[in-house]
Amino acid sequence: MQSTLVVINILGAVALLLFGLSQVKDGVTRAFGARLRTALANSTKSGIRSLLSGLVATIALQSSTATALMTASFAERSLINPRMAQIVLLGANVGTAVTAWLVAAGTEVFAPLLLLSGVMLMRNGSAARKGIGTALIGIGLMLLSLQLLGLATEPMRQSTALAAFLGLLDSSWLVALLFSAALAFVSSSSLAVVILILSLASSGAASPGLVVVLILGANLGGAIPPVVATLASPPEARRITRGNLLVRAIGCALALPLAGMAADLLQMLPVSPTKLPVDAHLAFNLVLALVAWPFGGFVSDLMKRMIPDEAEKESGPLFLDADELQDPVRALANATREVLGVGDQIERMLIRAENAFKHNDLAPLREIAALEGRVDRLQQEVKIYLSKLGQLGLDDENSRRSIAIIDYAINLEHMGDIIEKGLCDQLAKKIAKGLKFSDDGYRELADLFDLTIDNLRTAQTLFVTGDFNLARRLMEVKVDVRRLEKRSAERHLERLRDGKLESLQTSSVHLDMLRDLKRINAHIVSVAHPILDDSGLLIESRLRQGDQRS
């Protein structure tokens, strides 16, 4: 009976830890999700920035799995170079280790304060504050679970059954590693397993070498859930998660024979022996990151050979199920998901145009015509689907949502036309003629490209959430784009007056690209119009404002 209670208490503490982790992830995603995704996508231009972005994202989300899946999705859409994506995941592994070290650093005394602060923010605050409150509650629950784990494992210090089981594992380190990996895979959290090992190690029943082996297993098992989650994903995403699993597996294989020596070295450090699991976890991931970093390109090339590109196949709508037209809510959800896919195609087109611009290379432009054709077909299918839905009769709310979906789909189709017939033509002309922008002109266009892609990601989020504050922020960005375009055009004319050769040669291309990017942004911002119009904050035109003043 006593042993049953101990097991229940341990499982309950682990469940509380996992729930706390999910609360932190949900809260941070709600408060900073769009900005966090944008920052991760834009912070991979160098190895050190990629490593740090993975570390920071994982500490914020409390989940290396979430960071891995986000990175894989970015690689799938060509937002991240595959080599940099592998380095991001090395940083994510370090981020998990840092989180475990912080949780075990005696911070559990702050659990009540964090819970109180989180509840106060949840009860009185904006959506962002409520997200922060949820994250604080999650951290408080994680720290509280650490206390409960310590209490739950206290009776096990004298357990002969536990001593015998750990003795069996100590006699076969490979079995111990696989056992720990299985726990991490089943719980989908290497952090939870590391904290559990921390509690068990404090009993003194496990040898230092076995503790290190169990930590290696937790690291290996933590790389498996992202692989499983991307089994049905395109090759670009699968390469990232499987590459990360390969790196961790090689690291564990090399470290396993040295576990006893590593444990002795760590115990020589001026730190508490009870913290050996988190110290080993951090040391392993730091060493792995430093050793594997230079091989990021090799790993990505190897994964590309192992997982070749799939043959391009023509695909129609994925979510427009005619059988669900009788249920307006589900039909509108289907149309929303399909239009989000159209938005992803537009993002790919923008990314390829930006790559052609930055690398002076025609190759990225070759796919844009096919992508634009897909955008045309899908937005047409969405309009037909929603017209059939409208014929069955909709209430006012669903009718407004249907119109908003169609409007966004049409605006996305216009963006595709501008990219294909405007930006691509200008870039092809520039590259074919060997023209070169001035340094200032290049930076201005690069900044506007980046801002446009960021705005599209924000619009995609807004299209789903309908968040009023996000709609206002997007409208404010429209003014920023207008000012940026105007200032860039004025500076370009100044360079023409100064007689700069590069500006003279690229004048029409520069001004046309500025105009096209401004037009794309105008279509992006249109997703905010229905939300602000419903709130009464959107006027029909500036002319009406002028009439009222007169």
Coordinates of C-alpha atoms in Angstrom, one line a residue, residues 1 25 42 139 165 281 287 305 430 439:
M1 CA 0.0 0.0 0.0
K25 CA 4.0 27.4 -23.5
N42 CA 14.7 36.6 -38.6
I139 CA 6.3 28.4 -13.8
F165 CA 16.1 -1.8 -9.9
H281 CA 22.4 17.9 -18.7
V287 CA 29.7 20.3 -25.4
R305 CA 20.7 12.8 -49.5
K430 CA 18.2 44.0 -62.8
D439 CA 24.5 50.5 -50.7

